[in-house]
Coordinates of C-alpha atoms in Angstrom, one line a residue:
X222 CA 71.4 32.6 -41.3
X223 CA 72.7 30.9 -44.7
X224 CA 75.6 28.7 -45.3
X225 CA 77.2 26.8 -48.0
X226 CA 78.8 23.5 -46.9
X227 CA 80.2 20.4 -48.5
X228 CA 78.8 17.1 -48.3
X229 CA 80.2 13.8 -49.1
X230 CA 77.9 10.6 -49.6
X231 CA 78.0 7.3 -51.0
X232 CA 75.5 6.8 -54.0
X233 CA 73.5 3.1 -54.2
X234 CA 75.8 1.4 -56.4
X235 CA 79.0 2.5 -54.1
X236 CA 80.4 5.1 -55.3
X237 CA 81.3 8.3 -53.6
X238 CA 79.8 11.6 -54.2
X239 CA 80.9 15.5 -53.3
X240 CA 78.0 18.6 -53.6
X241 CA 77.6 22.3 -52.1
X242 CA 74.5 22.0 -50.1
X243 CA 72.7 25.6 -49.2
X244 CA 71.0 26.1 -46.3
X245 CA 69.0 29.1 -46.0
X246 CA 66.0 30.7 -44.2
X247 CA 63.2 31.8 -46.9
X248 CA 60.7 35.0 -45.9
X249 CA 58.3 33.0 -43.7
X250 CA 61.3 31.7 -41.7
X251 CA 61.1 28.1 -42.4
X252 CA 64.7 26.5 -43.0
X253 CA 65.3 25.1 -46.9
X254 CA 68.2 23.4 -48.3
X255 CA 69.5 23.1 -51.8
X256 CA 72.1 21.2 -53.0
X257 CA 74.6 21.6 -55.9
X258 CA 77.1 20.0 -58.2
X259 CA 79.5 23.2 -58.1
X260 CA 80.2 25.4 -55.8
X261 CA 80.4 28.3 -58.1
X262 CA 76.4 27.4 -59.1
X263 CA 76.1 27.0 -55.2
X264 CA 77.0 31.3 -54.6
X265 CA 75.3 32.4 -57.8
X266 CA 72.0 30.8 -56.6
X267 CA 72.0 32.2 -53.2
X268 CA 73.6 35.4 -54.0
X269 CA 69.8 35.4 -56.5
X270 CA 67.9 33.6 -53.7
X271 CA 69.1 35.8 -50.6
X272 CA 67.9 39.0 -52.9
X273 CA 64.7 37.3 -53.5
X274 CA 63.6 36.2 -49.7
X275 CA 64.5 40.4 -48.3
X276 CA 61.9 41.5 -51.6
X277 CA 59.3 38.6 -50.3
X278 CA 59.9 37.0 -53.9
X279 CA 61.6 33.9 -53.1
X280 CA 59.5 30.4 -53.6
X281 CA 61.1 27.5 -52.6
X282 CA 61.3 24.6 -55.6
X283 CA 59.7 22.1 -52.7
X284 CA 56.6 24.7 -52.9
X285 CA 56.4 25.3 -56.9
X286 CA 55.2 23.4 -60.1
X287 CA 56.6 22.9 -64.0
X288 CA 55.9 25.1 -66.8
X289 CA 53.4 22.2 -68.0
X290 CA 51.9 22.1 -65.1
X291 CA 50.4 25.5 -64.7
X292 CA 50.0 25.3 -68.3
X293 CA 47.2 23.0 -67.4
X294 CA 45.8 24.6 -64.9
X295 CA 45.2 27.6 -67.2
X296 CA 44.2 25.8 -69.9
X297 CA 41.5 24.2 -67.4
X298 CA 40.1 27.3 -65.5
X299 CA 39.6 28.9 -69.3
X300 CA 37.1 26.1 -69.9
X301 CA 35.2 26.2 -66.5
X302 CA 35.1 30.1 -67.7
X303 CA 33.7 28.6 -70.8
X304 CA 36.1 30.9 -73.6
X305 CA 35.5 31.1 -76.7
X306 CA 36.4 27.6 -78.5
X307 CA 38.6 29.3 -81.0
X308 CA 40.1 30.7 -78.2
X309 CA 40.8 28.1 -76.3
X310 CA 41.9 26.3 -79.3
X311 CA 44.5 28.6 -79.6
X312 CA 46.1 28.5 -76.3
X313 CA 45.8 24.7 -76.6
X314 CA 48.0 24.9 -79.7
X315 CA 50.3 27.6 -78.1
X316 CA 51.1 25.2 -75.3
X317 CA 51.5 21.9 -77.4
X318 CA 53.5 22.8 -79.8
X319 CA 55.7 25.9 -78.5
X320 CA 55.9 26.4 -74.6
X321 CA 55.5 22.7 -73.3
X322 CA 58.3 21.5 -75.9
X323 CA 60.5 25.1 -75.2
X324 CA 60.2 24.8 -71.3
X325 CA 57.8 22.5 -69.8
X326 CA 59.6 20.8 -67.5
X327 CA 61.6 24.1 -65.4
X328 CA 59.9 24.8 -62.3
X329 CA 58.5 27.9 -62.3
X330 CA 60.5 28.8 -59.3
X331 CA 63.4 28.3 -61.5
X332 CA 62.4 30.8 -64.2
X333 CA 64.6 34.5 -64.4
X334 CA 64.4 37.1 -66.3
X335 CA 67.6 36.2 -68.8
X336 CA 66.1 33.1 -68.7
X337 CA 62.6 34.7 -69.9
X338 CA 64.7 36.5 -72.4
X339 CA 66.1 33.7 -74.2
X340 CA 62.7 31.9 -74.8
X341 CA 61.6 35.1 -75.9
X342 CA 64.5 34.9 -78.6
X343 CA 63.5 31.2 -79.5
X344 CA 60.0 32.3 -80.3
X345 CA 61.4 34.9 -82.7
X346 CA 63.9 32.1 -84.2
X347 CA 61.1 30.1 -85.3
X348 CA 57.7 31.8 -85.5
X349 CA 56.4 35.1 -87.0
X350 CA 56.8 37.9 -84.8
X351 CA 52.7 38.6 -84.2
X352 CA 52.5 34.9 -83.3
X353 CA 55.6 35.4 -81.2
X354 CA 53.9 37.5 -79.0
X355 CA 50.9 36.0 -78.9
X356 CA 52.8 32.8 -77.5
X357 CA 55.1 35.1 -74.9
X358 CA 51.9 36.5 -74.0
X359 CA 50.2 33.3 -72.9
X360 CA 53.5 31.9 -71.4
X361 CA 53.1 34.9 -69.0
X362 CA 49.0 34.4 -68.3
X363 CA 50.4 30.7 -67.4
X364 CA 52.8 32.0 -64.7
X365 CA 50.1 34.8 -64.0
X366 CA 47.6 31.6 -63.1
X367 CA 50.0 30.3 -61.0
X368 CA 51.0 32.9 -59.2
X369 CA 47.6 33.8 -58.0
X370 CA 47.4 30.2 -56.8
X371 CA 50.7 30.2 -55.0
X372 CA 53.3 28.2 -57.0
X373 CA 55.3 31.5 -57.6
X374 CA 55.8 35.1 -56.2
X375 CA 56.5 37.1 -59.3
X376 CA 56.1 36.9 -62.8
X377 CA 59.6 37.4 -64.6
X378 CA 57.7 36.9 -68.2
X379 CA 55.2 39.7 -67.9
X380 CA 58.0 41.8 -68.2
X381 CA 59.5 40.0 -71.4
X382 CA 58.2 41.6 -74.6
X383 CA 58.4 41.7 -78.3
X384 CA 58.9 44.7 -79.7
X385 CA 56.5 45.6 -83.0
X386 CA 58.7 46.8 -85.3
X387 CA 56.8 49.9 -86.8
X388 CA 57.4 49.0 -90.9
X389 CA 56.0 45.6 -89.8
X390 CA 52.6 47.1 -88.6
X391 CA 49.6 45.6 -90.2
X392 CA 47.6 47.7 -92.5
X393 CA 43.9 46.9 -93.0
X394 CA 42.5 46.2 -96.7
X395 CA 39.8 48.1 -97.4
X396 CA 37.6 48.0 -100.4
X397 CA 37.6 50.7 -102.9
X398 CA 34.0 52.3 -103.1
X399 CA 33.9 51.6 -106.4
X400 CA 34.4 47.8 -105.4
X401 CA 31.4 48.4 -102.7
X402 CA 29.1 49.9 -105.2
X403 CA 29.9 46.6 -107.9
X404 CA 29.2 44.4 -104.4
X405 CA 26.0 46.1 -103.8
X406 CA 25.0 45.8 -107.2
X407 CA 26.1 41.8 -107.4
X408 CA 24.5 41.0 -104.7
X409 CA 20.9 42.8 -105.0
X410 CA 20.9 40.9 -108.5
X411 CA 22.3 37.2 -106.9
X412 CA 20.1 34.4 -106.7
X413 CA 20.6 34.1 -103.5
X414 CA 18.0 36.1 -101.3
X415 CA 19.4 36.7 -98.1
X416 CA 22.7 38.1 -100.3
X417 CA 21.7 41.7 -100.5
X418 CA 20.9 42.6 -96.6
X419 CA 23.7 40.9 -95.8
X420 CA 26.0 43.0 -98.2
X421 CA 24.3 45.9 -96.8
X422 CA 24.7 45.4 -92.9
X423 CA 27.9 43.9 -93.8
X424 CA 28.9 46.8 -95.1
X425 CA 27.2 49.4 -93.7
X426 CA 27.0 48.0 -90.0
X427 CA 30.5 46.7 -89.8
X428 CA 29.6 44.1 -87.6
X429 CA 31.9 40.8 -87.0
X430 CA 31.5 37.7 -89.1
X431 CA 30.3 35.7 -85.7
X432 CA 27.8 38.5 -84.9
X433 CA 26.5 38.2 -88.7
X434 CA 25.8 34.3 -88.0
X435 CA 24.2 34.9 -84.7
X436 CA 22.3 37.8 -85.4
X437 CA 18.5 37.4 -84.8
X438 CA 15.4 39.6 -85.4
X439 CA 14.8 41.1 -82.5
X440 CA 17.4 42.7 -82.4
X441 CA 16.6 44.7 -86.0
X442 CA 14.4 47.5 -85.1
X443 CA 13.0 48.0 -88.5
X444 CA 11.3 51.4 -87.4
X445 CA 14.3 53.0 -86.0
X446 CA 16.8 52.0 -88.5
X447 CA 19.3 50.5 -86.4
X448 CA 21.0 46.9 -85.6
X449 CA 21.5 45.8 -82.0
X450 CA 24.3 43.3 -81.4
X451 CA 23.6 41.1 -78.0
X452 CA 25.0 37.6 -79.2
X453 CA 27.5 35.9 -81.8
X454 CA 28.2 32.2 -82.8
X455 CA 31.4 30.9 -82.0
X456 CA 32.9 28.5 -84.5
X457 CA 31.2 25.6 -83.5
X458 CA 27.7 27.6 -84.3
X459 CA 26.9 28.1 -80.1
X460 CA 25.2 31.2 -79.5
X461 CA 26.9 33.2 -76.8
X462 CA 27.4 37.0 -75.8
X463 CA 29.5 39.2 -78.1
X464 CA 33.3 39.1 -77.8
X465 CA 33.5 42.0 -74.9
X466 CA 31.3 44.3 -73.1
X467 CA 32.3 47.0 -75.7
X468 CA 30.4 44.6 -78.1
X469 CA 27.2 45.1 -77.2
X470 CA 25.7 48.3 -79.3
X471 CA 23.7 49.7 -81.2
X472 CA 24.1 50.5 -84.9
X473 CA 22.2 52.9 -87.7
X474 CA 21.1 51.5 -91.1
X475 CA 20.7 53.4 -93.9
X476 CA 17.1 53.3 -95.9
X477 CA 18.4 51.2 -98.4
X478 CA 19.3 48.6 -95.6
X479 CA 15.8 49.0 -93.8
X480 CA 13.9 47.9 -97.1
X481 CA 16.0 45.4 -98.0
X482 CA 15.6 43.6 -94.5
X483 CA 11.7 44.5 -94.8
X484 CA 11.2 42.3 -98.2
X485 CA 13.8 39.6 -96.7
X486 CA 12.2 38.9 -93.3
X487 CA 9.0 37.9 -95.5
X488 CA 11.1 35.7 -97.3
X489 CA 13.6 34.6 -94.8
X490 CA 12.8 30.5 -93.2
X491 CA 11.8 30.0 -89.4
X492 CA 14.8 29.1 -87.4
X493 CA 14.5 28.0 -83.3
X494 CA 17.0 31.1 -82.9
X495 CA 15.1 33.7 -85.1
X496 CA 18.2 34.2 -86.9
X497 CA 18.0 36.7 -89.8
X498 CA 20.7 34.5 -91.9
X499 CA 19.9 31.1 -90.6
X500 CA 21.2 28.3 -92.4
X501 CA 19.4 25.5 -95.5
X502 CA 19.1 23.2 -92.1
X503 CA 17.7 26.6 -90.2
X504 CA 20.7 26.9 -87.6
X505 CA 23.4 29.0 -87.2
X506 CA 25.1 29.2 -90.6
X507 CA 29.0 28.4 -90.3
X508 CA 31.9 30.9 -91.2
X509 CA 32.7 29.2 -93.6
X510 CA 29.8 29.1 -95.5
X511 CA 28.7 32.6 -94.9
X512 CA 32.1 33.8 -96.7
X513 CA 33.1 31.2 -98.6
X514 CA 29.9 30.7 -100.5
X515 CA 28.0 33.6 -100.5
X516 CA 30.0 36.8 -100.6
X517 CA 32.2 34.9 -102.4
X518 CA 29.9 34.2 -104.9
X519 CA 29.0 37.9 -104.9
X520 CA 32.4 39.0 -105.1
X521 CA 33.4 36.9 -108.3
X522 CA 30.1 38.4 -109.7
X523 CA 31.2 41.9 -109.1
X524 CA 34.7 41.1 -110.2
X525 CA 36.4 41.2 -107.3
X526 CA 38.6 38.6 -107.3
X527 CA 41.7 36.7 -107.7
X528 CA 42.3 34.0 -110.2
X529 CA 43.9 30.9 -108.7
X530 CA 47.9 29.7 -110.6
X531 CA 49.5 26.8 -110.5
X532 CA 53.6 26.5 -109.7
X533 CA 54.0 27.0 -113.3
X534 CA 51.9 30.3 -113.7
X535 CA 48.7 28.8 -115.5
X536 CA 45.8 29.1 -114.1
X537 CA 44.6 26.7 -112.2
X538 CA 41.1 24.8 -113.9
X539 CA 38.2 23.2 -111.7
X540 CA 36.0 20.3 -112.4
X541 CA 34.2 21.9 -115.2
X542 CA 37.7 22.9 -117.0
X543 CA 37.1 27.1 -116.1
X544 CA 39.7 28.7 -113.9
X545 CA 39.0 29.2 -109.9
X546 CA 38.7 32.0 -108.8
X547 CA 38.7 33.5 -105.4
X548 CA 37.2 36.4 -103.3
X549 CA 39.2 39.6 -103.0
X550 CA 38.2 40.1 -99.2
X551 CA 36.7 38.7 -96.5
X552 CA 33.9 39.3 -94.1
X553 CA 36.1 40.8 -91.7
X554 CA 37.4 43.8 -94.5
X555 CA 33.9 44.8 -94.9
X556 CA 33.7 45.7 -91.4
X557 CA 36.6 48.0 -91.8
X558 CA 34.9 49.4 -95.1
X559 CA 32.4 49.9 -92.6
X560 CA 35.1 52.3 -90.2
X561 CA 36.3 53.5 -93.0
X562 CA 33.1 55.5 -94.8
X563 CA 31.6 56.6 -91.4
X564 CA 35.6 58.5 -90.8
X565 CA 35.1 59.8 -94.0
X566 CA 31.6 61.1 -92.9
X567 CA 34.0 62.6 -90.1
X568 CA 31.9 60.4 -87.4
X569 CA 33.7 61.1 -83.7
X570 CA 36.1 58.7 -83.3
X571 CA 34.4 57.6 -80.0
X572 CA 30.8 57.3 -82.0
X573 CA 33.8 55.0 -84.8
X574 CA 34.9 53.0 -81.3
X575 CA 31.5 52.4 -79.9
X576 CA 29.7 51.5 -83.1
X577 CA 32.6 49.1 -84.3
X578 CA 32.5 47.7 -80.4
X579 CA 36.0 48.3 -79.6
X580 CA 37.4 48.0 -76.2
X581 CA 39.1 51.1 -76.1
X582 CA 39.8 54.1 -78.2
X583 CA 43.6 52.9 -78.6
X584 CA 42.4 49.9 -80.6
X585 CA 40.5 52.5 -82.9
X586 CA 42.8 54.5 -83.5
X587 CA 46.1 51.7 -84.2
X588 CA 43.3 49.8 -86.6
X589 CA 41.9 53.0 -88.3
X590 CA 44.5 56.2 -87.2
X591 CA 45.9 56.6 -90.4
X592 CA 42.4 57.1 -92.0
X593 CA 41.3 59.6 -89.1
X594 CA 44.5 61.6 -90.8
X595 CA 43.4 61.3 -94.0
X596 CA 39.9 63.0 -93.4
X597 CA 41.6 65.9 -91.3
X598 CA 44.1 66.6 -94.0
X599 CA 41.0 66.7 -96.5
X600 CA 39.3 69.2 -94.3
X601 CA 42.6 71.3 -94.6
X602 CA 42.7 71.2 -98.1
X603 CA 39.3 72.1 -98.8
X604 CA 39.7 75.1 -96.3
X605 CA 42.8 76.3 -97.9
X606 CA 41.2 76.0 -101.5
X607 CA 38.0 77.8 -99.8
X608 CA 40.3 80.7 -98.0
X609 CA 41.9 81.3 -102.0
X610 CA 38.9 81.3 -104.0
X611 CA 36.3 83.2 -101.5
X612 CA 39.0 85.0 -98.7

């Protein structure tokens, strides 16, 4: 049975006061009240709360927590899951700055889908539209969390979404081959030792920037010609598994990779990890270092690179009066260089997912689909050419 009644009382300091109070029966038959300013807010909220209690999707407000709240709660069982610290850096910075200020303090019982919407829109006010979704994405995880603990029974935000707009779509960069030849080249003639292997798996191996750093040498089988990724470094240097399940595989080398590990492993200083690109301290070597010194310093070498301006268009001088410059491309766009020549070598796009350790095919084929095109349309044309020439 539900009602809507008046109520007259008189507040603390004497005056009198007038509200709708609700009284209702929720789904596991236990009376509730609810009480309003309005009696128009009174009917709209039990017309919405009558609906929810015959679906089983009703939680009382008595029974439910903020926003913030199960903000914390997620943030908290992603460390006893131990995440990845960039990870959970992330999501730490998507609940300071945008959820908690946008909508901390509404009860999650309180949350509908219109609601959901306009939070959506705010996001798309203010931010960029990937980190948009990022942060509608770990709004719904929070109410996800909270709904497997009890606090809610549904999740109006999973069904919020931000649609990528398709001339918006991310291309990767790629280096030209000519760029990966002057990179080679650099690099086998860089003062730096360990440059050249790591050009070459970089390259030719595709493998992440954190599987780089925490690469060790066991896992180079220098008789097979292959690479076997079984841990990574986060960005705090801690040795963990790789990024997935799908990131555990095994890669081949070419010959010139093989004998450039060869004369680097006699060369290469002891670590406690083994690590085939340890450190001057012989630990994991950061990101930054790994990137910003040494490819970098081979990219400026092979010419690949940008020259640093100031507001006024001059270039901009260092210490020693001579212009900066800055790498072209990062670890990351050798690793598609890497998708990229084994597509041309028309590898099975599975054999592309598996060896760049992608969770699913789909991910291959938004990341690298275009290029998969490319090589069929190659094959066409050198058919067509073949058909007129020989018949």
């Amino acid at each position: 049975m539900t009602s809507i009644r008046k109520r007259s009382w008189v507040a603390p300091d004497g005056s009198e006061k007038t509200g709708w109070q609700v009284d209702y029966v929720d789904q596991a038959g236990n009376r509730r009240r609810k009480q309003f300013t309005r009696k128009k807010e009174a009917d709209a909220w039990l017309t919405t709360a009558a609906y929810q209690v015959t679906q089983g999707t009703h939680t009382p407000d008595s029974q439910t927590i903020t926003i913030a709240k199960a903000a914390d709660l997620w943030i908290k069982r992603g460390q006893r899951e131990k995440l990845e610290a960039s990870t959970l850096a992330a999501y730490d910075q998507h609940v300071r700055l945008h959820i908690v200020p946008m909508c901390g303090d509404r009860k999650l019982s309180q949350i509908t889908r219109p609601m959901a919407e306009g939070w959506r829109d705010q996001l798309m006010d203010k931010l960029s539209r990937p980190m948009a979704m990022r942060v509608l994405r770990s709004l719904a995880a929070i109410v996800n969390e909270a709904m497997g603990r009890g606090y809610v029974a549904q999740n109006v935000v999973a069904g919020v979404k931000v649609r990528r707009a398709k001339r918006e779509k991310p291309k990767v960069i790629i280096p030209t081959k000519a760029e990966l030849k002057a990179i080679l080249e650099a690099a086998k003639a860089s003062t730096e030792p360990m440059a050249h292997p790591l050009a070459l798996i970089a390259i030719f191996a595709g493998l992440r920037a954190s599987e780089l750093r925490g690469l060790p040498w066991r896992c180079i089988d220098l008789k097979a010609g292959t690479v076997t990724v079984e841990q990574r470094a986060d960005l705090k240097n801690i040795i963990g598994p790789p990024k997935s399940e799908a990131g555990y595989r095994t890669i081949p080398l070419p010959d010139s990779a093989i004998t450039a590990l060869k004369a680097w492993k006699l060369a290469c200083p002891a670590s406690d990890d083994g690590l085939v690109f340890p450190s001057i301290a012989h630990k994991v070597m950061s990101h930054q270092y790994m990137n910003g010194k040494v490819m970098a310093a081979v990219q400026i070498a092979a010419n690949c690179h940008h020259m640093v301006t100031r507001d006024d268009g001059k270039p901009m001088l260092d210490k020693h009066e001579q212009p900066v410059m800055v790498p072209r491309y990062t670890l990351h766009d050798f690793r598609h260089a890497a998708a990229s020549l084994w597509i041309e070598q028309r590898v099975n796009p599975k054999r592309v997912q598996k060896w760049m350790g992608h969770g699913s095919i789909q991910v291959t084929f938004d990341t690298y689909g275009h290029l998969f095109d490319q090589a069929d349309q190659d094959s066409a044309v050198a058919a067509a050419i073949e058909r007129e020439l020989i018949g």
